[in-house]
Amino acid sequence: MYLTFVLVNSYGLNGMGLQAIELFHQMPPELMLEETYICVLNACSHSGLVNKARTIFSSIKNKTEKIYTTMVC
């Protein structure tokens, strides 16, 4: 679980947003952490995938202040 969001973050930081999103979608929803959502939203941001970020953001059931902040930035 920890390794997965680290990989999502690494993909995002290296401009591999589509790979980050693909890995994100392979994760079981019950294992999603706040950090996972933040990492995938950052990956979308770094790769210019604004519409993908919006779709992912709208699917998050329990949005925290950090998740909102990530989406706004």
CSV table of N, CA and C in Angstrom, one decimal:
chain,number,residue,atom,x,y,z
A,1,MET,N,0.8,-1.2,0.0
A,1,MET,CA,0.0,0.0,0.0
A,1,MET,C,0.9,1.2,0.0
A,2,TYR,N,1.8,1.3,0.9
A,2,TYR,CA,2.7,2.5,1.0
A,2,TYR,C,3.5,2.6,-0.3
A,3,LEU,N,4.0,1.5,-0.8
A,3,LEU,CA,4.8,1.5,-2.0
A,3,LEU,C,4.0,2.0,-3.2
A,4,THR,N,2.7,1.7,-3.2
A,4,THR,CA,1.9,2.1,-4.4
A,4,THR,C,1.8,3.6,-4.5
A,5,PHE,N,1.5,4.3,-3.4
A,5,PHE,CA,1.4,5.8,-3.5
A,5,PHE,C,2.7,6.4,-3.8
A,6,VAL,N,3.8,5.8,-3.3
A,6,VAL,CA,5.1,6.3,-3.6
A,6,VAL,C,5.4,6.1,-5.1
A,7,LEU,N,5.0,5.0,-5.7
A,7,LEU,CA,5.1,4.9,-7.2
A,7,LEU,C,4.3,5.9,-8.0
A,8,VAL,N,3.0,6.1,-7.5
A,8,VAL,CA,2.2,7.1,-8.1
A,8,VAL,C,2.8,8.4,-8.1
A,9,ASN,N,3.4,8.8,-6.9
A,9,ASN,CA,4.1,10.1,-6.8
A,9,ASN,C,5.3,10.1,-7.7
A,10,SER,N,6.1,9.1,-7.8
A,10,SER,CA,7.3,9.1,-8.6
A,10,SER,C,6.9,9.2,-10.1
A,11,TYR,N,5.9,8.5,-10.5
A,11,TYR,CA,5.5,8.7,-11.9
A,11,TYR,C,5.1,10.1,-12.2
A,12,GLY,N,4.4,10.7,-11.3
A,12,GLY,CA,3.9,12.1,-11.4
A,12,GLY,C,5.1,13.1,-11.5
A,13,LEU,N,6.0,12.9,-10.6
A,13,LEU,CA,7.2,13.8,-10.6
A,13,LEU,C,8.0,13.7,-11.8
A,14,ASN,N,7.9,12.6,-12.5
A,14,ASN,CA,8.7,12.4,-13.7
A,14,ASN,C,7.9,12.5,-15.0
A,15,GLY,N,6.8,13.2,-14.9
A,15,GLY,CA,5.9,13.5,-16.1
A,15,GLY,C,5.2,12.3,-16.7
A,16,MET,N,5.0,11.3,-15.9
A,16,MET,CA,4.4,10.1,-16.3
A,16,MET,C,3.0,10.0,-15.7
A,17,GLY,N,2.2,11.0,-15.9
A,17,GLY,CA,0.9,11.1,-15.3
A,17,GLY,C,0.0,10.0,-15.7
A,18,LEU,N,0.0,9.6,-16.9
A,18,LEU,CA,-0.9,8.5,-17.4
A,18,LEU,C,-0.6,7.2,-16.7
A,19,GLN,N,0.7,6.9,-16.5
A,19,GLN,CA,1.0,5.7,-15.8
A,19,GLN,C,0.6,5.8,-14.3
A,20,ALA,N,0.7,7.0,-13.7
A,20,ALA,CA,0.3,7.2,-12.3
A,20,ALA,C,-1.2,7.0,-12.2
A,21,ILE,N,-1.9,7.5,-13.1
A,21,ILE,CA,-3.4,7.3,-13.1
A,21,ILE,C,-3.8,5.8,-13.3
A,22,GLU,N,-3.1,5.2,-14.2
A,22,GLU,CA,-3.3,3.7,-14.4
A,22,GLU,C,-3.1,2.9,-13.1
A,23,LEU,N,-2.0,3.2,-12.5
A,23,LEU,CA,-1.7,2.5,-11.2
A,23,LEU,C,-2.7,2.8,-10.2
A,24,PHE,N,-3.1,4.1,-10.1
A,24,PHE,CA,-4.1,4.5,-9.1
A,24,PHE,C,-5.4,3.7,-9.3
A,25,HIS,N,-5.8,3.6,-10.5
A,25,HIS,CA,-7.1,2.9,-10.8
A,25,HIS,C,-7.0,1.4,-10.5
A,26,GLN,N,-5.8,0.8,-10.4
A,26,GLN,CA,-5.6,-0.6,-10.1
A,26,GLN,C,-5.7,-0.8,-8.6
A,27,MET,N,-5.6,0.2,-7.8
A,27,MET,CA,-5.7,0.1,-6.3
A,27,MET,C,-7.1,-0.2,-5.9
A,28,PRO,N,-7.3,-1.1,-4.9
A,28,PRO,CA,-8.6,-1.3,-4.3
A,28,PRO,C,-9.0,0.0,-3.5
A,29,PRO,N,-10.2,0.4,-3.7
A,29,PRO,CA,-10.7,1.7,-3.0
A,29,PRO,C,-10.5,1.6,-1.5
A,30,GLU,N,-10.7,0.5,-0.9
A,30,GLU,CA,-10.6,0.4,0.6
A,30,GLU,C,-9.2,0.6,1.1
A,31,LEU,N,-8.2,0.6,0.2
A,31,LEU,CA,-6.8,0.8,0.6
A,31,LEU,C,-6.3,2.2,0.3
A,32,MET,N,-7.2,3.0,-0.3
A,32,MET,CA,-6.8,4.4,-0.6
A,32,MET,C,-6.6,5.2,0.7
A,33,LEU,N,-5.5,5.9,0.7
A,33,LEU,CA,-5.2,6.9,1.8
A,33,LEU,C,-5.2,8.3,1.2
A,34,GLU,N,-5.3,9.2,2.1
A,34,GLU,CA,-5.3,10.6,1.7
A,34,GLU,C,-4.1,10.9,0.9
A,35,GLU,N,-3.0,10.4,1.2
A,35,GLU,CA,-1.7,10.6,0.5
A,35,GLU,C,-1.8,10.1,-0.9
A,36,THR,N,-2.5,9.0,-1.1
A,36,THR,CA,-2.7,8.4,-2.5
A,36,THR,C,-3.4,9.4,-3.4
A,37,TYR,N,-4.5,10.0,-2.9
A,37,TYR,CA,-5.3,10.9,-3.6
A,37,TYR,C,-4.4,12.2,-3.9
A,38,ILE,N,-3.7,12.6,-3.0
A,38,ILE,CA,-2.8,13.8,-3.2
A,38,ILE,C,-1.8,13.5,-4.2
A,39,CYS,N,-1.2,12.4,-4.2
A,39,CYS,CA,-0.1,12.0,-5.2
A,39,CYS,C,-0.7,11.9,-6.6
A,40,VAL,N,-1.9,11.3,-6.7
A,40,VAL,CA,-2.4,11.2,-8.1
A,40,VAL,C,-2.9,12.5,-8.6
A,41,LEU,N,-3.4,13.4,-7.8
A,41,LEU,CA,-3.8,14.7,-8.2
A,41,LEU,C,-2.6,15.6,-8.6
A,42,ASN,N,-1.5,15.4,-7.8
A,42,ASN,CA,-0.2,16.1,-8.2
A,42,ASN,C,0.3,15.5,-9.5
A,43,ALA,N,0.2,14.2,-9.7
A,43,ALA,CA,0.7,13.6,-11.0
A,43,ALA,C,-0.1,14.2,-12.1
A,44,CYS,N,-1.4,14.4,-12.0
A,44,CYS,CA,-2.2,15.0,-13.0
A,44,CYS,C,-1.7,16.4,-13.3
A,45,SER,N,-1.4,17.2,-12.2
A,45,SER,CA,-1.0,18.5,-12.3
A,45,SER,C,0.3,18.7,-13.1
A,46,HIS,N,1.3,17.8,-12.7
A,46,HIS,CA,2.6,17.9,-13.3
A,46,HIS,C,2.6,17.5,-14.8
A,47,SER,N,1.6,16.7,-15.2
A,47,SER,CA,1.5,16.2,-16.5
A,47,SER,C,0.4,17.0,-17.4
A,48,GLY,N,-0.2,18.0,-16.8
A,48,GLY,CA,-1.2,18.8,-17.5
A,48,GLY,C,-2.5,18.1,-17.8
A,49,LEU,N,-2.8,17.1,-16.9
A,49,LEU,CA,-4.0,16.3,-17.1
A,49,LEU,C,-5.1,16.9,-16.2
A,50,VAL,N,-5.6,18.1,-16.5
A,50,VAL,CA,-6.5,18.8,-15.6
A,50,VAL,C,-7.9,18.1,-15.6
A,51,ASN,N,-8.4,17.6,-16.7
A,51,ASN,CA,-9.7,17.0,-16.8
A,51,ASN,C,-9.6,15.6,-16.0
A,52,LYS,N,-8.5,14.9,-16.1
A,52,LYS,CA,-8.4,13.7,-15.4
A,52,LYS,C,-8.4,14.0,-13.9
A,53,ALA,N,-7.7,15.0,-13.5
A,53,ALA,CA,-7.7,15.4,-12.1
A,53,ALA,C,-9.1,15.7,-11.6
A,54,ARG,N,-9.9,16.4,-12.4
A,54,ARG,CA,-11.2,16.8,-12.0
A,54,ARG,C,-12.1,15.5,-11.8
A,55,THR,N,-11.9,14.6,-12.7
A,55,THR,CA,-12.7,13.3,-12.7
A,55,THR,C,-12.3,12.6,-11.4
A,56,ILE,N,-11.0,12.5,-11.1
A,56,ILE,CA,-10.6,11.8,-9.9
A,56,ILE,C,-11.1,12.5,-8.7
A,57,PHE,N,-11.0,13.8,-8.6
A,57,PHE,CA,-11.4,14.6,-7.5
A,57,PHE,C,-12.9,14.4,-7.2
A,58,SER,N,-13.7,14.4,-8.3
A,58,SER,CA,-15.1,14.2,-8.1
A,58,SER,C,-15.5,12.8,-7.6
A,59,SER,N,-14.6,11.9,-7.8
A,59,SER,CA,-14.9,10.5,-7.3
A,59,SER,C,-14.5,10.3,-5.9
A,60,ILE,N,-13.7,11.2,-5.3
A,60,ILE,CA,-13.3,11.0,-3.9
A,60,ILE,C,-14.4,11.3,-3.0
A,61,LYS,N,-14.7,10.3,-2.1
A,61,LYS,CA,-15.9,10.4,-1.2
A,61,LYS,C,-15.6,11.3,0.0
A,62,ASN,N,-14.5,11.1,0.6
A,62,ASN,CA,-14.1,11.8,1.8
A,62,ASN,C,-13.0,12.8,1.5
A,63,LYS,N,-13.3,13.9,1.1
A,63,LYS,CA,-12.3,14.9,0.7
A,63,LYS,C,-11.9,15.7,2.0
A,64,THR,N,-10.6,15.7,2.2
A,64,THR,CA,-10.0,16.4,3.3
A,64,THR,C,-9.6,17.8,2.9
A,65,GLU,N,-9.2,18.6,3.8
A,65,GLU,CA,-8.6,19.9,3.5
A,65,GLU,C,-7.4,19.8,2.6
A,66,LYS,N,-6.6,18.9,2.9
A,66,LYS,CA,-5.3,18.7,2.1
A,66,LYS,C,-5.7,18.3,0.7
A,67,ILE,N,-6.7,17.5,0.5
A,67,ILE,CA,-7.1,17.1,-0.9
A,67,ILE,C,-7.7,18.3,-1.6
A,68,TYR,N,-8.5,19.1,-1.0
A,68,TYR,CA,-9.0,20.3,-1.6
A,68,TYR,C,-7.9,21.3,-1.9
A,69,THR,N,-6.9,21.4,-1.0
A,69,THR,CA,-5.8,22.3,-1.3
A,69,THR,C,-5.0,21.8,-2.5
A,70,THR,N,-4.8,20.5,-2.6
A,70,THR,CA,-4.0,20.0,-3.7
A,70,THR,C,-4.8,20.2,-5.0
A,71,MET,N,-6.1,20.1,-5.0
A,71,MET,CA,-6.8,20.3,-6.2
A,71,MET,C,-6.8,21.8,-6.7
A,72,VAL,N,-6.8,22.7,-5.7
A,72,VAL,CA,-6.9,24.1,-6.0
A,72,VAL,C,-5.5,24.6,-6.6
A,73,CYS,N,-4.4,24.0,-6.0
A,73,CYS,CA,-3.1,24.4,-6.4
A,73,CYS,C,-2.9,23.8,-7.8
